[in-house]
Short mmCIF file of C-alpha atoms and ligand atoms in Angstrom, two decimals:
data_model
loop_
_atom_site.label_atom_id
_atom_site.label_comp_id
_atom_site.label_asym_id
_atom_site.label_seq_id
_atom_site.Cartn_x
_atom_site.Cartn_y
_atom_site.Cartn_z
CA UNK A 29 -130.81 -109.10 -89.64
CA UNK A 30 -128.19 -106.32 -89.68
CA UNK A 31 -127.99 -105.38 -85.61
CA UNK A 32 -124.74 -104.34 -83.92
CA UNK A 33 -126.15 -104.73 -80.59
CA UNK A 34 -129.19 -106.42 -79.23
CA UNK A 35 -132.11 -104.69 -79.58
CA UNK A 36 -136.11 -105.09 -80.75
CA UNK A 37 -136.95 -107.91 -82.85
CA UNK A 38 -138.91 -106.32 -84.83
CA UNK A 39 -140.22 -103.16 -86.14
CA UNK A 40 -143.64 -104.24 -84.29
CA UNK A 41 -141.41 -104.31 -81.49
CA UNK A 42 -140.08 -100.85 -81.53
CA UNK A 43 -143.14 -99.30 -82.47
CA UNK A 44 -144.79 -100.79 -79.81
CA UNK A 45 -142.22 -99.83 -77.05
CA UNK A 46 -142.07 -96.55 -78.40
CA UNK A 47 -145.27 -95.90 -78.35
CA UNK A 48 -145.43 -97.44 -75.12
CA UNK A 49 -143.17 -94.58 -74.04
CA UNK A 50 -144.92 -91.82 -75.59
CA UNK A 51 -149.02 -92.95 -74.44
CA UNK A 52 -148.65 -92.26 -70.51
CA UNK A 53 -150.00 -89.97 -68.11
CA UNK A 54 -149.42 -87.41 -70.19
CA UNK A 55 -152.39 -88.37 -72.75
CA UNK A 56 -154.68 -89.82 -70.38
CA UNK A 57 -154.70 -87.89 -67.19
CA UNK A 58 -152.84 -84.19 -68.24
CA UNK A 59 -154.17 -83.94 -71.96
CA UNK A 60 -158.08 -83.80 -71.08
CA UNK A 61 -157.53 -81.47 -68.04
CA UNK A 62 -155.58 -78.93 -70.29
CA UNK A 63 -158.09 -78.98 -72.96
CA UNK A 64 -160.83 -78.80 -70.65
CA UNK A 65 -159.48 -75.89 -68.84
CA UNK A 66 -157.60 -74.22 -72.31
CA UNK A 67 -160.95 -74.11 -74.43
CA UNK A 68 -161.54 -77.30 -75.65
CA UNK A 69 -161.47 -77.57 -79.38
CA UNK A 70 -159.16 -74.62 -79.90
CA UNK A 71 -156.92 -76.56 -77.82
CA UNK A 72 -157.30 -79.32 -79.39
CA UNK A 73 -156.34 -77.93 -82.82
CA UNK A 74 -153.32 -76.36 -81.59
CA UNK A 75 -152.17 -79.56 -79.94
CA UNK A 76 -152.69 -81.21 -83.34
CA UNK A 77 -150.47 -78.31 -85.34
CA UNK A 78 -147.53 -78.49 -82.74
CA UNK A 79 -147.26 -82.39 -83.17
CA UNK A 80 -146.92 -81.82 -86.67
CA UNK A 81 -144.77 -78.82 -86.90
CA UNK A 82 -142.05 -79.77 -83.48
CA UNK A 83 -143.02 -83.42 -82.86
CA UNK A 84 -142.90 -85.95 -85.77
CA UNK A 85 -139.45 -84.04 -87.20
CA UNK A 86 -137.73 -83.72 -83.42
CA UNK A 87 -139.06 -87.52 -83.86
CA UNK A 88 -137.38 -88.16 -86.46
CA UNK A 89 -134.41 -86.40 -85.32
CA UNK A 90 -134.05 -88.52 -82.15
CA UNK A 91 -134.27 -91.89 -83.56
CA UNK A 92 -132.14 -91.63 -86.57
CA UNK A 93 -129.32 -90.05 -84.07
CA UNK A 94 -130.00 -93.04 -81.67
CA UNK A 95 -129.96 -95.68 -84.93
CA UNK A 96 -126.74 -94.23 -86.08
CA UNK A 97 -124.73 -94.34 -82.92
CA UNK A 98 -126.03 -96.91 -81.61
CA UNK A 99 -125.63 -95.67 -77.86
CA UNK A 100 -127.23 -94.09 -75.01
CA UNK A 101 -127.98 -90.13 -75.28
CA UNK A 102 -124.26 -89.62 -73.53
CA UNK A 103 -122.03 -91.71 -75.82
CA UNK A 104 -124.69 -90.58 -79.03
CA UNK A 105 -124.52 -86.71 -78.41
CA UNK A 106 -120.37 -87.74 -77.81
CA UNK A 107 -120.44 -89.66 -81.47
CA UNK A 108 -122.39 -87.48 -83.46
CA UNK A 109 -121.22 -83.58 -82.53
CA UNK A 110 -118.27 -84.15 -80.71
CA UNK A 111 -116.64 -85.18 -77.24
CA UNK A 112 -117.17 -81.59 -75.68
CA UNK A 113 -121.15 -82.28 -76.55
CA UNK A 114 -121.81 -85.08 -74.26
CA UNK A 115 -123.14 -83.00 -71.57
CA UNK A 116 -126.30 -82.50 -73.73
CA UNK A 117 -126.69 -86.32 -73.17
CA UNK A 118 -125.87 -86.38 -69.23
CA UNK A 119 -128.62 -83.66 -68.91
CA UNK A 120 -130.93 -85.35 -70.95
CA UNK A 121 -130.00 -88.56 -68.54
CA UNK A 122 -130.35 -86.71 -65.33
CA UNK A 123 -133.50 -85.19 -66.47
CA UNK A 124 -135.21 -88.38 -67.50
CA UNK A 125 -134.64 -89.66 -63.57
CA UNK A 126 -135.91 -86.39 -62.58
CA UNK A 127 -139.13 -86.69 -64.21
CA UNK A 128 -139.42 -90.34 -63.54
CA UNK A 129 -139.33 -89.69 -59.74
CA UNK A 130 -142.35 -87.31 -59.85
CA UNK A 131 -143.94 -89.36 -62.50
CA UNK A 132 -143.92 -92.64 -60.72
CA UNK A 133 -145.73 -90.87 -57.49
CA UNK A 134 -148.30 -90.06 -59.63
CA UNK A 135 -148.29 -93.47 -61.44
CA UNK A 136 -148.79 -94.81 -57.78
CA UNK A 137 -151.75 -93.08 -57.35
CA UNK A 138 -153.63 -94.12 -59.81
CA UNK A 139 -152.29 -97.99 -59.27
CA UNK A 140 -153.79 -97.38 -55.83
CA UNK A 141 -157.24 -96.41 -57.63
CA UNK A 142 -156.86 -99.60 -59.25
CA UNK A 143 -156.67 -101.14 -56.17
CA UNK A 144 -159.37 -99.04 -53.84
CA UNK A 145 -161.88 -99.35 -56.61
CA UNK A 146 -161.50 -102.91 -57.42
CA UNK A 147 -161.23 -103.79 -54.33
CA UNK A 148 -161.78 -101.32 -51.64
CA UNK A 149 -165.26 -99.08 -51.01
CA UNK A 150 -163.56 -96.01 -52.68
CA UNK A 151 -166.57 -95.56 -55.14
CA UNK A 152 -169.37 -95.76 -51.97
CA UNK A 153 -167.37 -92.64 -50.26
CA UNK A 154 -169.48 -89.60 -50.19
CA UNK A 155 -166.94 -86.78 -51.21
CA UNK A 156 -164.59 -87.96 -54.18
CA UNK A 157 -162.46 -84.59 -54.11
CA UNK A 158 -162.16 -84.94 -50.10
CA UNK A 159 -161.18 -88.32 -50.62
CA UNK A 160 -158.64 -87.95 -53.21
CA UNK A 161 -157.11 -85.12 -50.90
CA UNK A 162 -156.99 -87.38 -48.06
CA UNK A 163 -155.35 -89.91 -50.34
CA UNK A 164 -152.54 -87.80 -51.59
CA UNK A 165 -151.16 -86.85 -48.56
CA UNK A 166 -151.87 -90.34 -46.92
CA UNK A 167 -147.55 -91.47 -46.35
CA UNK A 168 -148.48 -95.60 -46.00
CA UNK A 169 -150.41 -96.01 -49.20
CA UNK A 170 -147.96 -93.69 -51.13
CA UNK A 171 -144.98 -95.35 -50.30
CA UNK A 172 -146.27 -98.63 -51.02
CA UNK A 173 -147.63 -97.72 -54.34
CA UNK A 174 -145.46 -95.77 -55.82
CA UNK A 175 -142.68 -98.55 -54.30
CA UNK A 176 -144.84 -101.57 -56.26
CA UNK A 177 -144.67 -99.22 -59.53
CA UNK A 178 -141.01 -98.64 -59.38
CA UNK A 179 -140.33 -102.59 -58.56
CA UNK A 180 -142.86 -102.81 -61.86
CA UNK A 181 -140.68 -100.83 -63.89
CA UNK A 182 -137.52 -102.09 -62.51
CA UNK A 183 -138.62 -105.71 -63.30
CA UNK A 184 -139.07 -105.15 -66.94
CA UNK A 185 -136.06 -103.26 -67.57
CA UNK A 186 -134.22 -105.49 -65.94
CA UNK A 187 -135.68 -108.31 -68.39
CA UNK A 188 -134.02 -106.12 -71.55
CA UNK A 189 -135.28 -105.27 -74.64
CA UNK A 190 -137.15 -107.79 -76.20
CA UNK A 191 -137.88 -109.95 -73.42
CA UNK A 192 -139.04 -107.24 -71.26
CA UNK A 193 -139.81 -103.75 -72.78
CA UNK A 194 -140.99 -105.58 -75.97
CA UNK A 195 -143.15 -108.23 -74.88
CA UNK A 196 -144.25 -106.01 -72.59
CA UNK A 197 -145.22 -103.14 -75.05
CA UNK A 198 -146.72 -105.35 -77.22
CA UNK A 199 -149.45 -107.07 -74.59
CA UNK A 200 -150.30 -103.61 -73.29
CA UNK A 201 -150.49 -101.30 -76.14
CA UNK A 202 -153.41 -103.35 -77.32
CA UNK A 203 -155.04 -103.65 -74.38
CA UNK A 204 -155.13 -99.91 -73.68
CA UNK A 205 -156.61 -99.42 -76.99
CA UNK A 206 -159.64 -102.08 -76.11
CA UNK A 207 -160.36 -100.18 -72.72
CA UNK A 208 -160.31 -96.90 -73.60
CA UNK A 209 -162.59 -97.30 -76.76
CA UNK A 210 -165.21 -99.54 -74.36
CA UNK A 211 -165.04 -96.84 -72.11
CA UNK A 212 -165.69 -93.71 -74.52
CA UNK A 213 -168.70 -96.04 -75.97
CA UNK A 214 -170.69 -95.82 -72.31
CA UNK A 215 -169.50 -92.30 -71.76
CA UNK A 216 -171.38 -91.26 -74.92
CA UNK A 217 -174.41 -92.47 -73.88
CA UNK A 218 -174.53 -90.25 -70.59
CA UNK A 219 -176.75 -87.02 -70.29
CA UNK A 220 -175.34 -83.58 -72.08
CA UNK A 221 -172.25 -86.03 -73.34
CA UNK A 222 -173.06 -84.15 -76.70
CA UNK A 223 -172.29 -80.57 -74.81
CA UNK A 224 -168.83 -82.39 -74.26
CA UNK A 225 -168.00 -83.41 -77.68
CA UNK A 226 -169.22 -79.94 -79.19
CA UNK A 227 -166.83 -78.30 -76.78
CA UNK A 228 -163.79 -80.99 -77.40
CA UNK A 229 -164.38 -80.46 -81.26
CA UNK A 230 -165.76 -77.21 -82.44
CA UNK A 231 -162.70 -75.01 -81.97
CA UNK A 232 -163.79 -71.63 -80.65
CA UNK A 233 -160.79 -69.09 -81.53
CA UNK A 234 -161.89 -66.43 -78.76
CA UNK A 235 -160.17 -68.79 -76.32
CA UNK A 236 -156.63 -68.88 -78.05
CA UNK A 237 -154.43 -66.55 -76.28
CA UNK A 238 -150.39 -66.56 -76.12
CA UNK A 239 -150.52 -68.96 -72.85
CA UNK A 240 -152.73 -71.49 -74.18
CA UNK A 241 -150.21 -72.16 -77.52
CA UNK A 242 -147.38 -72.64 -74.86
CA UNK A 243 -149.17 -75.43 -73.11
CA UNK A 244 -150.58 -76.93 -76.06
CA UNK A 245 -146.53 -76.93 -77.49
CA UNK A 246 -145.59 -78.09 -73.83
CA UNK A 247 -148.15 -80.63 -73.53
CA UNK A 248 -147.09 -82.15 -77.65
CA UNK A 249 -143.43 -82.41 -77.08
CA UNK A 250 -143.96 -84.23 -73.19
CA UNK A 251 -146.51 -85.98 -74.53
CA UNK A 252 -144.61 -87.45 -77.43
CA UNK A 253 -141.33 -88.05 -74.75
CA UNK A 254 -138.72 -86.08 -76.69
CA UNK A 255 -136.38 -83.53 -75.52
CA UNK A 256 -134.30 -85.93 -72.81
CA UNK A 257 -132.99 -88.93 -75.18
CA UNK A 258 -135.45 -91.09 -74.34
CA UNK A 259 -136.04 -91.95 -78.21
CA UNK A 260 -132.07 -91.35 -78.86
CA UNK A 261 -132.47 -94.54 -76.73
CA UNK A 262 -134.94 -97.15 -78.26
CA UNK A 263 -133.61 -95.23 -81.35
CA UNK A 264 -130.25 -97.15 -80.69
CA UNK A 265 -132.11 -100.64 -80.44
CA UNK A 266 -133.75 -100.49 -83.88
CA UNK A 267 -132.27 -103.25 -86.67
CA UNK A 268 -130.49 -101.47 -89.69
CA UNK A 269 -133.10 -102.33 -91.91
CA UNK A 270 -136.36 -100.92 -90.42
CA UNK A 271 -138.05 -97.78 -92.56
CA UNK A 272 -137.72 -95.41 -89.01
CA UNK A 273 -140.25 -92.75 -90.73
CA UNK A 274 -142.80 -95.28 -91.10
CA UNK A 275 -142.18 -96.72 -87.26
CA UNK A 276 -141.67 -93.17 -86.48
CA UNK A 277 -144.84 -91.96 -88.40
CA UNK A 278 -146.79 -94.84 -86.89
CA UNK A 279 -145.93 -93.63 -82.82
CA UNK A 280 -146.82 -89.90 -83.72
CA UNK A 281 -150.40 -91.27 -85.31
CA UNK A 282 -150.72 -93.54 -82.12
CA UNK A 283 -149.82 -91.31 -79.58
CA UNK A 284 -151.75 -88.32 -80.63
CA UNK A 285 -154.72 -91.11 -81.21
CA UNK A 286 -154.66 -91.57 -77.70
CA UNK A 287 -154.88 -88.91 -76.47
CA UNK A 288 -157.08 -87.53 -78.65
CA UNK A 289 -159.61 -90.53 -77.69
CA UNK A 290 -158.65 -89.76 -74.04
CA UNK A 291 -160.29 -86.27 -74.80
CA UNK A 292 -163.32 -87.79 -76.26
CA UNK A 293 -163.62 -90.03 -73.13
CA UNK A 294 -163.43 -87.19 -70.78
CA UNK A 295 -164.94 -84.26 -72.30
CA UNK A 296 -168.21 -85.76 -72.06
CA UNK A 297 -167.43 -86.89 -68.41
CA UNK A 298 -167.00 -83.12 -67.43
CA UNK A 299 -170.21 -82.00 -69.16
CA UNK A 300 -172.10 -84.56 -67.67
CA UNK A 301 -171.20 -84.25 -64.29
CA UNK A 302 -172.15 -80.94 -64.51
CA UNK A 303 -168.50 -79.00 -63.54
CA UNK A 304 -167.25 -76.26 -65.55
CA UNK A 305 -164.62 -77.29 -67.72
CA UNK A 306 -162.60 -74.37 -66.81
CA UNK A 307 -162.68 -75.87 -63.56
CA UNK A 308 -160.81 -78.92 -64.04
CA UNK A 309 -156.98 -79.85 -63.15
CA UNK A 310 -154.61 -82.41 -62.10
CA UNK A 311 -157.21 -83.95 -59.91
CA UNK A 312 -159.86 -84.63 -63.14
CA UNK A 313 -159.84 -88.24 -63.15
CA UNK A 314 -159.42 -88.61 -59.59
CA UNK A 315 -162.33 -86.46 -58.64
CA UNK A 316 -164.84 -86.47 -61.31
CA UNK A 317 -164.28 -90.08 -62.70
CA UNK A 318 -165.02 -92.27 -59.64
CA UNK A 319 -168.96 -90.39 -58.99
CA UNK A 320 -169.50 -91.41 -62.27
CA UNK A 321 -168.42 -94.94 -61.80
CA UNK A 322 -170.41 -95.16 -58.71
CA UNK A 323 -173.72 -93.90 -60.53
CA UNK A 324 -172.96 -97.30 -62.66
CA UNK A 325 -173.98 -99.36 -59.76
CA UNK A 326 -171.81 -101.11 -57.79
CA UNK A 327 -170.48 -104.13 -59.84
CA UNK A 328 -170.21 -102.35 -62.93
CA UNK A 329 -168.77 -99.42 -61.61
CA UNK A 330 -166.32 -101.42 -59.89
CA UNK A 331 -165.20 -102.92 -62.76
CA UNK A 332 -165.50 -100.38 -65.09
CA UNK A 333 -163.92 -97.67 -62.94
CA UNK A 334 -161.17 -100.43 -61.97
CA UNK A 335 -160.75 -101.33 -65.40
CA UNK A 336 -159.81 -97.48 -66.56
CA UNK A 337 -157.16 -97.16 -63.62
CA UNK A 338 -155.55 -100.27 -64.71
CA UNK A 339 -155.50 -98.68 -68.27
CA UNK A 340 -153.81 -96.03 -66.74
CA UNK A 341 -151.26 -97.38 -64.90
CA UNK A 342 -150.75 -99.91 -68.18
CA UNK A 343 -150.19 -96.67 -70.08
CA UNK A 344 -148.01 -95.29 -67.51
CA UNK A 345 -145.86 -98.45 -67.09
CA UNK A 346 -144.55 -98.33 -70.44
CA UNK A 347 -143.59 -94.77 -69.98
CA UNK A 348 -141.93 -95.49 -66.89
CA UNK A 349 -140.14 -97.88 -68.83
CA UNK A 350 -138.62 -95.87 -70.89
CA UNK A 351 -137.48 -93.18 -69.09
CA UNK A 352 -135.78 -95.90 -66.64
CA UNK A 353 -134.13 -96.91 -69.62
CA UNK A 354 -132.44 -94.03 -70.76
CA UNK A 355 -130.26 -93.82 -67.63
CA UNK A 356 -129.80 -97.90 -67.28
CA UNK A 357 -128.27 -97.72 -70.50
CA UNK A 358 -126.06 -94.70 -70.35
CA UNK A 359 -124.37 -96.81 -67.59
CA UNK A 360 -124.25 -100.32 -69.26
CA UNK A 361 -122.92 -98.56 -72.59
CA UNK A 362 -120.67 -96.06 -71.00
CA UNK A 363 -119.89 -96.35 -67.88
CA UNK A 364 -119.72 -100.79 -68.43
CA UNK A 365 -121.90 -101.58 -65.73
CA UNK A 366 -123.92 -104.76 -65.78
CA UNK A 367 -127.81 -104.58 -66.42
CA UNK A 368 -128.65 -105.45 -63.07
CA UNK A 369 -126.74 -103.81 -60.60
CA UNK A 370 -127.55 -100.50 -63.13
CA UNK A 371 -131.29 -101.29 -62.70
CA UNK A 372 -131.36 -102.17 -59.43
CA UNK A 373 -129.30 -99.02 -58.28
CA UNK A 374 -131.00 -96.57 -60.69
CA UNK A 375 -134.19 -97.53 -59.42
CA UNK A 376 -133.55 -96.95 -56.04
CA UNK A 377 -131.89 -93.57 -56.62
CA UNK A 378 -134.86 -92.57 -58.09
CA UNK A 379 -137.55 -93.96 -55.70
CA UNK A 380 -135.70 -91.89 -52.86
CA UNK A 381 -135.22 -88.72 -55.13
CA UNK A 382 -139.16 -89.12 -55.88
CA UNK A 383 -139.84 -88.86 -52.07
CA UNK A 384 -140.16 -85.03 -51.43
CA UNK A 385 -142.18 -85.13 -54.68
CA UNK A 386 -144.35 -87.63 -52.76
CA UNK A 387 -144.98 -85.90 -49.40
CA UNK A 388 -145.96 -82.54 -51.12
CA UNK A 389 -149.64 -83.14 -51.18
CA UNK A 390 -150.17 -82.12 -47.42
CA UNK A 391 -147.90 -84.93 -45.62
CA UNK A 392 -145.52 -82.21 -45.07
CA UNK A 393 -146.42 -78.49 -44.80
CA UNK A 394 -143.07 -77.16 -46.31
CA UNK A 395 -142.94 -79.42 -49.40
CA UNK A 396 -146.54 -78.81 -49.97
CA UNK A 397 -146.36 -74.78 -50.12
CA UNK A 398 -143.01 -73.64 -51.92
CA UNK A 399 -143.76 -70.34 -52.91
CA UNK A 400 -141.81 -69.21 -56.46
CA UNK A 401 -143.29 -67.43 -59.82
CA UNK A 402 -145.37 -65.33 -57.47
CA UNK A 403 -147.90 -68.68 -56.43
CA UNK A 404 -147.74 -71.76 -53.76
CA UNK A 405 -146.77 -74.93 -55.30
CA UNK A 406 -146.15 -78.17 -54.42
CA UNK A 407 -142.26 -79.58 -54.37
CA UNK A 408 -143.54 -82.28 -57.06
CA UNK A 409 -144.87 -78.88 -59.14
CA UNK A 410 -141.27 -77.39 -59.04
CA UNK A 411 -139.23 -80.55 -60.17
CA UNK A 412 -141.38 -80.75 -63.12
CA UNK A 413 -141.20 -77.07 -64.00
CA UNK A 414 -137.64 -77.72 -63.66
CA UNK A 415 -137.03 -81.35 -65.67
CA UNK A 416 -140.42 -81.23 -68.08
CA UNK A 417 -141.88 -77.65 -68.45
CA UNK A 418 -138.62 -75.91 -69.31
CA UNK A 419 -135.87 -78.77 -69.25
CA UNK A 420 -137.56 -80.67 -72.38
CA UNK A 421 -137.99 -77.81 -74.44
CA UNK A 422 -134.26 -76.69 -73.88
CA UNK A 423 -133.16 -79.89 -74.59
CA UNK A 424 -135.36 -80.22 -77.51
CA UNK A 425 -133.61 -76.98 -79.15
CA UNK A 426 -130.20 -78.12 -78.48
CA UNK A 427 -130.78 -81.33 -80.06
CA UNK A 428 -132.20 -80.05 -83.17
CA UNK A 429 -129.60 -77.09 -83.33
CA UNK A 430 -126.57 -80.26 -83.05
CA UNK A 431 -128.52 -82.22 -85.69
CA UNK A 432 -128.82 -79.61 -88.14
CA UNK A 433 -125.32 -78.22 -87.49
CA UNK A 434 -122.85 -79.96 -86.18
CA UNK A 435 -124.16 -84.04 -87.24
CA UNK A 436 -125.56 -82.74 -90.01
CA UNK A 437 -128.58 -83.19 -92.42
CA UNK A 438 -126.79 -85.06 -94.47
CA UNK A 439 -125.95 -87.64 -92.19
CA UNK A 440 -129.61 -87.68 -90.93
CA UNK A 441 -130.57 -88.51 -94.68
CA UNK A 442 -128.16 -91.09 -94.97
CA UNK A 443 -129.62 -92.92 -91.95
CA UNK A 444 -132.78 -92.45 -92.85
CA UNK A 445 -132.23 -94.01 -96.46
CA UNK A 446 -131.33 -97.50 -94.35
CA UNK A 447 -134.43 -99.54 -94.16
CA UNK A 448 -136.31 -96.98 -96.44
CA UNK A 449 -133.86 -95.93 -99.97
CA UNK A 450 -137.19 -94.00 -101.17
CA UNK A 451 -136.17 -91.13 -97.90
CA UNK A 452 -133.98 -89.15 -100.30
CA UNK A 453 -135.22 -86.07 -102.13
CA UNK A 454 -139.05 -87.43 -100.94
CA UNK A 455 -141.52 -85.31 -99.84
CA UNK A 456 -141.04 -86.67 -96.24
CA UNK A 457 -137.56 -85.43 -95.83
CA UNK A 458 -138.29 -82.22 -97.31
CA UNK A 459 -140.70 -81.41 -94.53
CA UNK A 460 -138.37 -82.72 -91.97
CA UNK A 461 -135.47 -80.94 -93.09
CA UNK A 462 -137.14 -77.71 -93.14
CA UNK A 463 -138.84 -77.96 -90.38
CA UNK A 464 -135.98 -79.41 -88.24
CA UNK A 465 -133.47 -76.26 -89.26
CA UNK A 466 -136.18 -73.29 -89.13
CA UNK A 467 -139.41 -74.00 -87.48
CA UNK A 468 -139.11 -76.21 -84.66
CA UNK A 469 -135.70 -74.63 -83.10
CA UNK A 470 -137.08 -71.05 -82.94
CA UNK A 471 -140.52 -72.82 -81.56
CA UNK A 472 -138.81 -74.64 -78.73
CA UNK A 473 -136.79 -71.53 -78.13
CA UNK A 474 -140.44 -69.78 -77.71
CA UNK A 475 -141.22 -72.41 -75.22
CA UNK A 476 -138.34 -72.65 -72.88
CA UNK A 477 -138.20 -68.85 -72.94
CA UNK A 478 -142.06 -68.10 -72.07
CA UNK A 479 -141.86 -70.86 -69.48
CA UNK A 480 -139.23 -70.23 -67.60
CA UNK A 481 -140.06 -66.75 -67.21
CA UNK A 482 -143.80 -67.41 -66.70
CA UNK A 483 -143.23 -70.44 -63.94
CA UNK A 484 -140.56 -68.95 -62.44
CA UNK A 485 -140.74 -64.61 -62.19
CA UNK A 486 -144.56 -64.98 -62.61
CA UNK A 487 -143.72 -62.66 -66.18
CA UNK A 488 -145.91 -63.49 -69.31
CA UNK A 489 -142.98 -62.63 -72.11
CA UNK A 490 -144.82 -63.18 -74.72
N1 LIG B 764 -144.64 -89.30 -73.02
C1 LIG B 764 -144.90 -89.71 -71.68
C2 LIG B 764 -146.37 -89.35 -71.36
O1 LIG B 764 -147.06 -88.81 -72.16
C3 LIG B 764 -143.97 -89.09 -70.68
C4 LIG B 764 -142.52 -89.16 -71.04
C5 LIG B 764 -141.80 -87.98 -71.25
C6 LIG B 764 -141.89 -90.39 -71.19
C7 LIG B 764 -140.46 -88.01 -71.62
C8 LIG B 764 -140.54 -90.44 -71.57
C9 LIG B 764 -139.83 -89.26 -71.79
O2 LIG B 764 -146.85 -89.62 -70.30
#
């Protein structure tokens, strides 16, 4: 096989490690509360749009840039456009351990479901939302969670591509898959489930207004992890030969699938507990899920409730992953470090940056109520305003603004022929090419502008 540098085995292997990366907490746990709160099926259709229209080509951008340089996001941006571009890469690096140390607190949370459901009397307590309250601002079972997620991660990086993100990838995507489908089956045969679905997928166009197309652009691009290199990355381990718009293709069908059935499986949830959708937010699965569970009974709703917080933190693993990656490998390829002291170092630097994120639930006042954009918010809140809300986006623009002009098109065809000579002049590249230079630069542009002035002076621009 024609590799330069050890990578997946596989195109199984990188499909299922990128898709890995892109089906996380994002699909399952922020996807249904934003369409449940944004409308429901307008949402939804929205959502679908923007992954067409910024995701699959900024998809398709990434990974051929990461195929043809074969190096982290530093050394790629460095290869492709030019020494003085590297920066792009080192932002993208520093904001993928940015959003990894908020995203592994909340990854640690829902391990710790796992665990108080399966094991502990969390279903029997009388006030789910009290609970989870109490539980987010609890230091002990925090720290030890979202410490056991990072030493997770950390283990499977440390195991490399295809004996650890691969093998990995490839046990869990599958299992996901088998939950979540198991799960949706019982949901639909609870009272008013049918309200849900109506609401998930009869688009009502009353509720689009300019805020709800920024999340639902937001939401596609985090969703699908682009914007911070993290595909420039597993981009770089792919074998010469592999057709990257069908792998690429396949991760855009899978991760919107996911989500999507993630929607289905807690639309109806909502409706048949009986709180307005409107209602819902970060806390969704944490508040509404586990009074469902209990109405199962206790046996089955400890395994059924414990089974669909493992799925979570499954999904949110292979995220976790991925976004350790990226900076592991900017210092192996760049900076010649070996694998493990980069893990082990990496990991820790992150664990202790993800600390304030940690304590801002109510363990301590003044990371709990940061006042900016004219409303409280949590210090967790603010670093992924920062890193994810407007970071991504910006970093999404410059990327497809350095692909179109400075690498090139061209280039991006030629990479794209290896592994698939049919790319050329096809409909495919077409789309991508057009889309790439004039539609999904002034749409990420849209983004970063409206959110940054929205989270940050409280201004609705658009
Ligand atoms: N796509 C992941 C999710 O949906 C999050 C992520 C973002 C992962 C950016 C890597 C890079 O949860």
């Amino acid at each position: 096989m024609a590799i330069s540098r050890k990578g997946f085995s596989s195109r199984l292997g990188f499909v299922a490690a990128a898709a890995g990366s892109a089906v996380g907490l994002g699909n399952i746990w922020k996807f249904p509360y934003e369409t449940a709160q944004n409308g429901g099926g307008a949402f939804l259709l929205l959502y679908l749009i923007c992954v067409v229209l910024i995701g699959f080509p900024v998809m398709m951008g990434e990974i051929s840039l990461g195929r043809a340089t074969q190096t982290n996001p530093v050394g790629a941006y460095r290869k492709a456009a030019g020494p003085k571009w590297s920066w792009v890469g080192l932002i993208g690096v520093i904001g993928g351990m940015m959003i990894l140390s908020f995203y592994n607190v909340v990854a640690g949370w829902a391990f710790g479901y796992f665990i108080e459901i399966s094991f502990g009397s969390l279903l029997s307590e009388p006030d789910h939302g009290a609970f989870f309250g109490a539980y987010v601002a609890n230091i002990t079972d925090n720290l030890i969670f979202s410490m056991v997620f990072m030493v997770l991660t950390a283990v499977v990086v440390l195991r490399g591509i295809q004996g650890g993100i691969e093998s990995a990838s490839k046990l869990l995507m599958p299992l996901l898959f088998l939950i979540l489908i198991g799960l949706i089956i019982y949901a639909l045969t609870l009272p008013n489930a049918m309200a849900g679905i109506s609401y998930y997928l009869l688009p009502d166009f009353s509720k689009i207004q300019l805020s709800t197309i920024n999340s639902a652009m937001g939401q596609a691009f985090f969703s699908l992890s682009l914007g911070m290199g993290a595909l420039i990355t597993y981009g770089s381990y792919i074998p010469k030969d592999d057709n990257v718009t069908a792998s690429a293709s396949i991760v855009t069908l899978a991760d919107t699938a996911v989500a999507f059935l993630a929607g289905l499986l807690m639309l109806p949830l909502v409706f048949s507990s009986g709180e307005p959708p409107e209602a819902s937010g970060p806390g969704l699965v944490f508040t509404i899920l586990p009074g469902i569970f209990h109405a199962m009974g206790p046996l089955v709703g400890r395994i059924v409730g414990g089974a669909f917080f493992l799925l979570l933190s499954v999904a949110a693993l292979t995220s976790t992953i991925s976004l350790l990656e990226v900076p592991v490998s900017y210092l192996v390829d760049d900076r010649k470090v070996g694998r493990k002291p980069a893990v082990i170092g990496i990991a820790s630097i992150i664990f202790i940056i993800g600390l304030p994120s940690m304590l801002s639930f109510g363990a301590v006042d003044w990371l709990s109520d940061i006042t900016y954009g004219g409303a409280s918010h949590s210090f967790l809140d603010l670093i992924n305003d920062v890193f994810s809300e407007v970071g991504l986006p910006l970093g999404g623009l410059i990327m497809s603004l350095l692909i179109v002009h400075r690498w090139g098109t061209n280039r991006m065809r030629e990479e794209l022929t290896n592994g698939n000579p049919a790319y050329p002049g096809s409909r495919v590249e077409r789309f991508v090419r057009f889309t790439l230079t004039y539609i999904s630069p002034v749409l990420l542009g849209f983004i970063f502008i409206s959110n940054l002035m929205e989270k940050f002076f409280g201004i609705s621009v658009f």
